[in-house]
Coordinates of C-alpha atoms and ligand atoms in Angstrom, one line a residue:
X1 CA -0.2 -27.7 14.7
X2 CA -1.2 -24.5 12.8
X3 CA 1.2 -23.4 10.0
X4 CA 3.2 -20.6 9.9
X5 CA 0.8 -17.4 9.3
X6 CA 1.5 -16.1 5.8
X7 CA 1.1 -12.0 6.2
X8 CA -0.3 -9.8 3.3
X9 CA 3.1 -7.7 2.7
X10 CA 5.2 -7.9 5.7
X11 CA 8.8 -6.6 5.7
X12 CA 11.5 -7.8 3.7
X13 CA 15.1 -7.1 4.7
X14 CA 17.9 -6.9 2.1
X15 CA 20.7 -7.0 4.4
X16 CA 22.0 -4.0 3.4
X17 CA 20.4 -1.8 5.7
X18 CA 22.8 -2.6 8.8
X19 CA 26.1 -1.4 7.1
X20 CA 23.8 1.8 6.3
X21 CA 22.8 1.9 9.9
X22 CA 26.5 1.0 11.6
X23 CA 27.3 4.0 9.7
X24 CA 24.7 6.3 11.6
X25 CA 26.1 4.9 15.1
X26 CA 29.6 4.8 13.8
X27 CA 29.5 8.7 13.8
X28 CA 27.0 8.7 16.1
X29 CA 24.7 10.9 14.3
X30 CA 21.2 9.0 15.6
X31 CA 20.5 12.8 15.2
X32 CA 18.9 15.4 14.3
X33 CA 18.5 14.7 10.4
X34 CA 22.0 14.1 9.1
X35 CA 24.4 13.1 6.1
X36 CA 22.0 9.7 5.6
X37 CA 18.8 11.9 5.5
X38 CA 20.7 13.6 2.5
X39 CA 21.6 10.3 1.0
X40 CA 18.4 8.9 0.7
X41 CA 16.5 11.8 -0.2
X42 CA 19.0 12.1 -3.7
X43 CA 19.3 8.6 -4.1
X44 CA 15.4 8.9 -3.7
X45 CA 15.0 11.3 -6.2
X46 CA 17.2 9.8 -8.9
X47 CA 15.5 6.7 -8.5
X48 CA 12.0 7.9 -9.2
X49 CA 13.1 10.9 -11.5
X50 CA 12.1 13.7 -9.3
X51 CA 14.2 17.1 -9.2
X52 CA 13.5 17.8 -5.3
X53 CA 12.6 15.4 -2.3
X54 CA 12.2 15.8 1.4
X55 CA 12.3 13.0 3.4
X56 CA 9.4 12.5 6.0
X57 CA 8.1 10.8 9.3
X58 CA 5.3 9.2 6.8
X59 CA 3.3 9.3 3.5
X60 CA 0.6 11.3 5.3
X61 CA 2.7 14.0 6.9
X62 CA 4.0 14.5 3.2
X63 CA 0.2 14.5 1.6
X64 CA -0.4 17.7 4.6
X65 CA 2.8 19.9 3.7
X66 CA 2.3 19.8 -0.1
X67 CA -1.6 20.6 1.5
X68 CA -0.6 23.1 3.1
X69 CA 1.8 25.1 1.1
X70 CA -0.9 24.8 -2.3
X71 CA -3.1 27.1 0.7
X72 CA -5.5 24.6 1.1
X73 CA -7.7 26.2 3.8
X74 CA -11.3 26.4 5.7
X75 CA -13.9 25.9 2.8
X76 CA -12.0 24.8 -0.2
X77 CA -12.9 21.8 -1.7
X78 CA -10.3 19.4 -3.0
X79 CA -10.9 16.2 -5.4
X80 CA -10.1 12.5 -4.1
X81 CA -9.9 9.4 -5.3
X82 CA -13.2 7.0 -3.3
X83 CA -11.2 3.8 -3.8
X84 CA -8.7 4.6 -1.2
X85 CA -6.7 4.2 2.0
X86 CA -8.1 7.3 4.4
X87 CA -4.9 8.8 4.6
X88 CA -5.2 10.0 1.2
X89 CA -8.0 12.1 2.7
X90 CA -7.7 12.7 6.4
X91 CA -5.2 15.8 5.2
X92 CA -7.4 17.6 3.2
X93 CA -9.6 17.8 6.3
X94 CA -7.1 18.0 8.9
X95 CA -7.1 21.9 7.0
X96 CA -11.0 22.4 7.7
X97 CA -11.3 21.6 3.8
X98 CA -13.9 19.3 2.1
X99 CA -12.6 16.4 0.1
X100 CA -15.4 15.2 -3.0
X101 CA -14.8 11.7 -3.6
X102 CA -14.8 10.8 -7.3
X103 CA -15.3 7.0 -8.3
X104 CA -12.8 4.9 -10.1
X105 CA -12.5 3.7 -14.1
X106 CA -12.5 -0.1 -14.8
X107 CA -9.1 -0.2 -16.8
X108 CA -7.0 0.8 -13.8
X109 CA -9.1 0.5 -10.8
X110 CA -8.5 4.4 -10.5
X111 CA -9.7 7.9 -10.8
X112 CA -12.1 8.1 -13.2
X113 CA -10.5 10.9 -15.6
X114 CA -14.2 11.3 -17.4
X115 CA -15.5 11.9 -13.7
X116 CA -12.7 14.8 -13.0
X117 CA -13.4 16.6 -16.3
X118 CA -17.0 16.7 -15.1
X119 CA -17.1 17.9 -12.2
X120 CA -14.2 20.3 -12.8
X121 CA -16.2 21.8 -15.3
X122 CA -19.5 21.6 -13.2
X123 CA -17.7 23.3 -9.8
X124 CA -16.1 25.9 -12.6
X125 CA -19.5 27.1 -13.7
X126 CA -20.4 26.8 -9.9
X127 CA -17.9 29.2 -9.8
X128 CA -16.3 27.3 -7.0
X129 CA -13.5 25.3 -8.7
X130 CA -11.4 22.8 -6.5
X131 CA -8.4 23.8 -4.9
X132 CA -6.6 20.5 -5.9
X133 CA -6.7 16.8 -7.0
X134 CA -5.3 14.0 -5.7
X135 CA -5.2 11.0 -7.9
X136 CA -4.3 8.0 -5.9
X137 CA -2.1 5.0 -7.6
X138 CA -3.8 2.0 -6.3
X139 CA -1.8 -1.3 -5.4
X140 CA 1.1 -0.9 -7.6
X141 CA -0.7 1.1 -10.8
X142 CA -0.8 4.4 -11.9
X143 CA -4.2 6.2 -12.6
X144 CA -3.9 7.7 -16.0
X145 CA -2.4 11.1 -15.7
X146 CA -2.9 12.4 -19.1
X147 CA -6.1 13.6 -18.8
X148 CA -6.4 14.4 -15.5
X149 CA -3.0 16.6 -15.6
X150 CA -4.9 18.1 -18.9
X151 CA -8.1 19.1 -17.4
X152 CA -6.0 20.3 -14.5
X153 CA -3.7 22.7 -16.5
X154 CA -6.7 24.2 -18.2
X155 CA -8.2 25.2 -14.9
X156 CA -5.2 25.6 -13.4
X157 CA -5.8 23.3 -10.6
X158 CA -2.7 21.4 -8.8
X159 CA -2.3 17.5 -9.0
X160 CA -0.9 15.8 -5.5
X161 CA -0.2 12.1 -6.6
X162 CA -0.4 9.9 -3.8
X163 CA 2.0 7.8 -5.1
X164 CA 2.1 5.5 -1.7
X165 CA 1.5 2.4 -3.0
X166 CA 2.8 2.3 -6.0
X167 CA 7.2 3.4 -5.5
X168 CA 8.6 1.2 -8.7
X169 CA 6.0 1.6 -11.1
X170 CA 5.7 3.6 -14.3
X171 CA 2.9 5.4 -16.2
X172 CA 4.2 5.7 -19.7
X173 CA 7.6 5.4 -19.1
X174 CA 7.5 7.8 -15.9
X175 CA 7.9 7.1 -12.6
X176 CA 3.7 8.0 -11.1
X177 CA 4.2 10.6 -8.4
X178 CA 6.4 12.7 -10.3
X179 CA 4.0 13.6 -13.3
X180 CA 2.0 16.2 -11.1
X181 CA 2.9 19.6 -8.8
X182 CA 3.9 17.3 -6.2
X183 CA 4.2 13.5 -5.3
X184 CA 3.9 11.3 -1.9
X185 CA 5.6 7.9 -1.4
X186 CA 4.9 5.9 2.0
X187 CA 7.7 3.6 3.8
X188 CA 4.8 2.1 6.1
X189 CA 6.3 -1.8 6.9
X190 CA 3.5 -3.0 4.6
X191 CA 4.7 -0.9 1.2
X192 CA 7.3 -2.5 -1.2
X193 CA 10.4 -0.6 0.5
X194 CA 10.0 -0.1 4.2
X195 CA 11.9 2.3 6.7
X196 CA 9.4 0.8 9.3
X197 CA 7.8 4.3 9.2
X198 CA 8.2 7.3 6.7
X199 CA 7.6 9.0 3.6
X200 CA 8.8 10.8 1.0
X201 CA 7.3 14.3 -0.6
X202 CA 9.1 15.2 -4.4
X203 CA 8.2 17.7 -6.8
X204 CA 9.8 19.8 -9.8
X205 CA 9.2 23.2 -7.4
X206 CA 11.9 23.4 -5.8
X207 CA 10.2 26.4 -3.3
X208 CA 7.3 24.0 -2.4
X209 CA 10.2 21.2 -1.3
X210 CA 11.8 23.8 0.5
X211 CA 8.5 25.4 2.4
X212 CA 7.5 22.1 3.2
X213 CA 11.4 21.1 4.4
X214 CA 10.6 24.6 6.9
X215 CA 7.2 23.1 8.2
X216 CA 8.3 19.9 8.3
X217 CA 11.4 21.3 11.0
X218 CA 8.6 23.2 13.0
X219 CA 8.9 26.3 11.1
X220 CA 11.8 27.8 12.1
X221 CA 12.6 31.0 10.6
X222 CA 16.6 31.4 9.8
X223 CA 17.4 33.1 12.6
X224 CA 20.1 32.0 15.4
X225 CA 17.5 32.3 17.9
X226 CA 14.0 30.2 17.7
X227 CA 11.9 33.0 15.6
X228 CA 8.5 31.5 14.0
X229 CA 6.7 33.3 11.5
X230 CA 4.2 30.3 10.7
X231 CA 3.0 27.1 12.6
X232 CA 5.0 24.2 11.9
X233 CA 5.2 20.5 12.3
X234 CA 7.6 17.6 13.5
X235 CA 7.6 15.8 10.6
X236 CA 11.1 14.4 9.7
X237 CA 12.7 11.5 9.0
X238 CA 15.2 10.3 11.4
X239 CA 18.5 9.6 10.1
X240 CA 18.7 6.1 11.3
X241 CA 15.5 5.5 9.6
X242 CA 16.4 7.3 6.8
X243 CA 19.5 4.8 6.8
X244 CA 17.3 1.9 6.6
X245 CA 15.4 3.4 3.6
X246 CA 18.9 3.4 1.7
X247 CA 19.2 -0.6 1.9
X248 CA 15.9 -0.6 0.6
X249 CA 16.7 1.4 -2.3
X250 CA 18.8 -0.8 -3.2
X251 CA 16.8 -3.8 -3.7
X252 CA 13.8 -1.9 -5.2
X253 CA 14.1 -3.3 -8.9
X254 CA 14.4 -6.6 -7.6
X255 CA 11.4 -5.9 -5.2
X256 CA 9.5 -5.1 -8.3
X257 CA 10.2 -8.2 -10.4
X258 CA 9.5 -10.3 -7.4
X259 CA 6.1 -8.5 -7.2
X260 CA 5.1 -9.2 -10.4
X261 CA 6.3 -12.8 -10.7
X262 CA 4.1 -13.7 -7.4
X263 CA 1.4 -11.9 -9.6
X264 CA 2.3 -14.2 -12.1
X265 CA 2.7 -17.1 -10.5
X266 CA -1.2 -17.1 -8.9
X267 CA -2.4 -16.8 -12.3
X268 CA -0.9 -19.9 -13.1
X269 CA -2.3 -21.2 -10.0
X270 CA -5.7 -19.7 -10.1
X271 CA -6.4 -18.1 -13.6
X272 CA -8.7 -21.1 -15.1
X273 CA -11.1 -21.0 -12.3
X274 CA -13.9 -19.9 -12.8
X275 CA -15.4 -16.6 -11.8
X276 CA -12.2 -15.6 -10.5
X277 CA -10.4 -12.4 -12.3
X278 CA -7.4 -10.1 -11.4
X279 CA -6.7 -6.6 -11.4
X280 CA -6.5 -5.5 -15.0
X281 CA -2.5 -4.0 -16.2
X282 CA -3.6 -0.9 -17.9
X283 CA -1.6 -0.3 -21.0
X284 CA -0.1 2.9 -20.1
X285 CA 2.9 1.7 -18.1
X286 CA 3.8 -1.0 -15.6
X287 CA 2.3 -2.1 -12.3
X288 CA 4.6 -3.3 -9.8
X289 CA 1.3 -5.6 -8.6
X290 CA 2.4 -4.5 -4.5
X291 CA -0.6 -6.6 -4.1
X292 CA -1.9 -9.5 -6.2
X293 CA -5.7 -8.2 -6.2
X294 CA -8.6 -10.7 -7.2
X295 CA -12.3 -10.1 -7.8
X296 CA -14.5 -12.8 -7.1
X297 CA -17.5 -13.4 -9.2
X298 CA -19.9 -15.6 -6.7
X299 CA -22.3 -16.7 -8.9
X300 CA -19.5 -18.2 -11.2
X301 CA -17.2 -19.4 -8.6
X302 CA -19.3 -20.7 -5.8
X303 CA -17.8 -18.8 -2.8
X304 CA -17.3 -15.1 -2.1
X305 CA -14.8 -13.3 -1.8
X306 CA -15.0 -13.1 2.1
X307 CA -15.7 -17.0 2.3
X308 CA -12.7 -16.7 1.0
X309 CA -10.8 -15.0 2.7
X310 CA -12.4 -16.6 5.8
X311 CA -10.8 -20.0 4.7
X312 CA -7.5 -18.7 4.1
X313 CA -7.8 -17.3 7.5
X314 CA -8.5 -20.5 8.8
X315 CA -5.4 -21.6 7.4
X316 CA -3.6 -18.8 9.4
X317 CA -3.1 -16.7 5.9
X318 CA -3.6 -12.9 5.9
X319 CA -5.3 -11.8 3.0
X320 CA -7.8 -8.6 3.0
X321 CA -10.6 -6.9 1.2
X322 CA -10.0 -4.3 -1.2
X323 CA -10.1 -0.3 0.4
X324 CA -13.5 0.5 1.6
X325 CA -14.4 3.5 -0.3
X326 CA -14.3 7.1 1.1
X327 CA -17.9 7.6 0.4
X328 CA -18.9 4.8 2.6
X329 CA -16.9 5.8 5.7
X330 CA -19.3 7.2 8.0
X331 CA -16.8 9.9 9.2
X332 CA -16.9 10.9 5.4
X333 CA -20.8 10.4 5.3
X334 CA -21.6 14.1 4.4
X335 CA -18.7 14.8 1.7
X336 CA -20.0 14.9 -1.9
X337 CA -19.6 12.0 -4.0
X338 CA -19.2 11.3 -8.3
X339 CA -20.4 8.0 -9.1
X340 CA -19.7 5.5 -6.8
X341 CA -20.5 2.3 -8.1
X342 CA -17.5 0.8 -9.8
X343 CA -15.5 1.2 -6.5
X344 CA -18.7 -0.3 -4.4
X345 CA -18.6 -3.3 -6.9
X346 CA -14.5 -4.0 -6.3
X347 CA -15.1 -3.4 -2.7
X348 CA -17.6 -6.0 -2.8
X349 CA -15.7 -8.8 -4.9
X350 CA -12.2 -7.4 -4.2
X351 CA -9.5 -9.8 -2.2
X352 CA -6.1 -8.6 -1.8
X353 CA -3.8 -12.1 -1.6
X354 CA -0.3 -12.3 -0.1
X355 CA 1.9 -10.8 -1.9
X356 CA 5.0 -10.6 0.6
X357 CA 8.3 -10.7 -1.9
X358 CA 9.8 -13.2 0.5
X359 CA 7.1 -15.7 -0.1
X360 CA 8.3 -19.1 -1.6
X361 CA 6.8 -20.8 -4.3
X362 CA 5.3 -23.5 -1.9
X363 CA 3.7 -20.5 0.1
X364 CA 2.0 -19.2 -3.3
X365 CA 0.7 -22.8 -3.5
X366 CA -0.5 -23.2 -0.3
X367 CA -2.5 -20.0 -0.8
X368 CA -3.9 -21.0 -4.1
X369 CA -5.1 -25.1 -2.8
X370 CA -7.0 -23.1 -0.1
X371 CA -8.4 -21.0 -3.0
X372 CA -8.8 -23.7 -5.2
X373 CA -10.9 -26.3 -2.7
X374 CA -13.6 -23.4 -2.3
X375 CA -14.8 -23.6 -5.9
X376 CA -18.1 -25.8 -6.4
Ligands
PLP1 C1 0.1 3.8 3.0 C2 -0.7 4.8 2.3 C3 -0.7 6.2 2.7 C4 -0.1 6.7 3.9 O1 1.2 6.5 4.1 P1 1.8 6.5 5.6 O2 3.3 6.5 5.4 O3 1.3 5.3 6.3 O4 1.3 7.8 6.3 C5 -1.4 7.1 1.9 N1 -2.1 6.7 0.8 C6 -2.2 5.4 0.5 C7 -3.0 5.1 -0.7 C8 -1.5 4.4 1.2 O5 -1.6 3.1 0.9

């Protein structure tokens, strides 16, 4: 009898959600938009810190409007994080633009703030200086913003912080997402607060919110009849969705600690072997460790990490390598790339563990025996 399968971050419920839903079909506003839309999108922004937020059909649609209304066009290049999921790129070209990957630092797994200044300054004396940078915030962390936001300002340049994995987290004392000209959070039903599907787009400008708020409805213009003076999109967050999102809210700080303690908790369970290593905590702020994130040094430990996970699949337990980086996706074979290597070594010896908050202790140790017999 095989046991029950242990996902890498599946859904958890907090059993709030269907009072927030009854409400929706209570006053049968399924739709269009409506009061909860509001509701989440304030009690959204509060959380986080962010003046402005527009609720979205995902994390990537957001990523495209704040795109779009920066001008982002045909030609223009625009800086990405390598170690990534694709979505942080796919927008960038979706607008005919070029993204240049730029390799990660080993404190935070993240963009590489050395790399940015670089090439900033080499593209500036190329006299073709990007038309934005989006820093990602891997599994749980935030990239360091400082000096990114620093070189940024000087050239004038726009940050978009795909803030998708990491809702919860803080980069000294701030919420990551909110630090830059505009932020994107994912609901996906693999993030730490699901709505099964959605994202969230916040920023201090109120006029980019409000553009993208216009796109997002398929650009109507205020008119009583349907007037368009630009193309838009159908990218909104339903209300009962959005409903959903607001029991999830909820239970975000307790999401968090649960997160962290499962981190924990495998370190107790795994940290003396040898070989074995996890994602640094860089010492600007808290990660929310979405994932627990391993790398596996084969020579110490005596497996790698896909033997690895290939046991624990055996087991019928999800785990998964890290992100494959950008610059070794053949559909982004011909963008430019800086560096490369520190993302190519995590991608190598990179396991991502389950990390689901409603994992019990004995699921953490069943995990961690599988681990634990592979080691010669
Ligand atoms: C999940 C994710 C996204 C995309 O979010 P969706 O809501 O699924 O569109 C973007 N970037 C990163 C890094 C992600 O992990």
């Amino acid at each position: 009898m095989t046991r029950q399968r242990l996902y890498l971050s599946p859904p958890h419920l907090s059993g709030r959600e269907q009072g927030y839903v009854q409400q929706v079909f209570d006053s049968n506003w399924i739709a269009p938009l409506g009061p909860q839309v509001d509701a989440f999108e304030a009690e959204f922004a509060a959380a986080v810190g962010a003046p402005h937020a527009l609720a979205l059909s995902s994390g990537t649609a957001a990523l495209h409007l704040a795109l779009i209304h920066l001008g982002v066009g045909p030609g223009d290049e625009v800086l990405v994080s390598t170690l990534t999921f694709s979505a942080s790129a796919n927008p960038v070209v979706y607008l005919g633009a070029q993204p240049v990957f730029i390799d990660s630092e080993r404190i935070s797994w993240n963009l590489d703030p050395a790399l940015v200044c670089e090439t900033i300054e080499r593209k500036a004396r190329q006299g073709r200086l990007p038309k934005a940078v989006i820093p990602v915030h891997l599994y749980g962390q935030s990239a360091d913003m400082d000096p990114i936001l620093a070189i940024c300002a000087r050239y004038e340049i726009p940050v978009i912080e795909d803030a998708a994995e990491a809702l919860g987290a803080t980069y000294r004392g701030r919420s990551p997402g909110t630090l830059g000209r505009a932020g994107i959070f994912s609901f996906n039903g693999n993030k730490i607060i699901t709505t099964s599907g959605g994202g969230m787009l916040v920023s201090p400008d109120k006029e980019l919110i409000e553009h993208a708020r216009k796109l997002a409805q398929q650009a109507r213009d205020p008119a009583p009849h349907y007037q368009h003076s630009e193309i838009g999109y159908n990218y909104r967050l339903s209300n009962v969705l959005a409903a959903i999102g607001r029991g999830q809210l909820e239970v975000l700080p307790e999401r968090v600690r649960r997160k962290r303690e499962i981190c924990e908790s495998y370190r107790q369970l795994l940290g003396d072997l040898p070989g074995i290593a996890f994602m640094p905590e860089a010492p600007w702020g808290r990660s929310t460790r979405w994932l627990t994130v391993i790398t596996v040094d084969p020579a110490q430990f005596g497996a790698t990490s896909e033997e690895i996970r290939l046991a624990l699949e055996a087991e019928n337990i999800e785990s998964r390598p890290l992100w494959k980086p950008m610059h070794l996706q053949p559909v982004f074979r011909d963008c430019e790339v800086m560096g490369g290597a520190v993302a190519e070594n995590l991608f190598h010896d990179g396991l991502c563990l389950p990390s689901g908050t409603a994992m019990t202790n004995s699921d953490l140790e069943r995990v961690a025996g599988v681990v634990r017999l592979l080691q010669r």
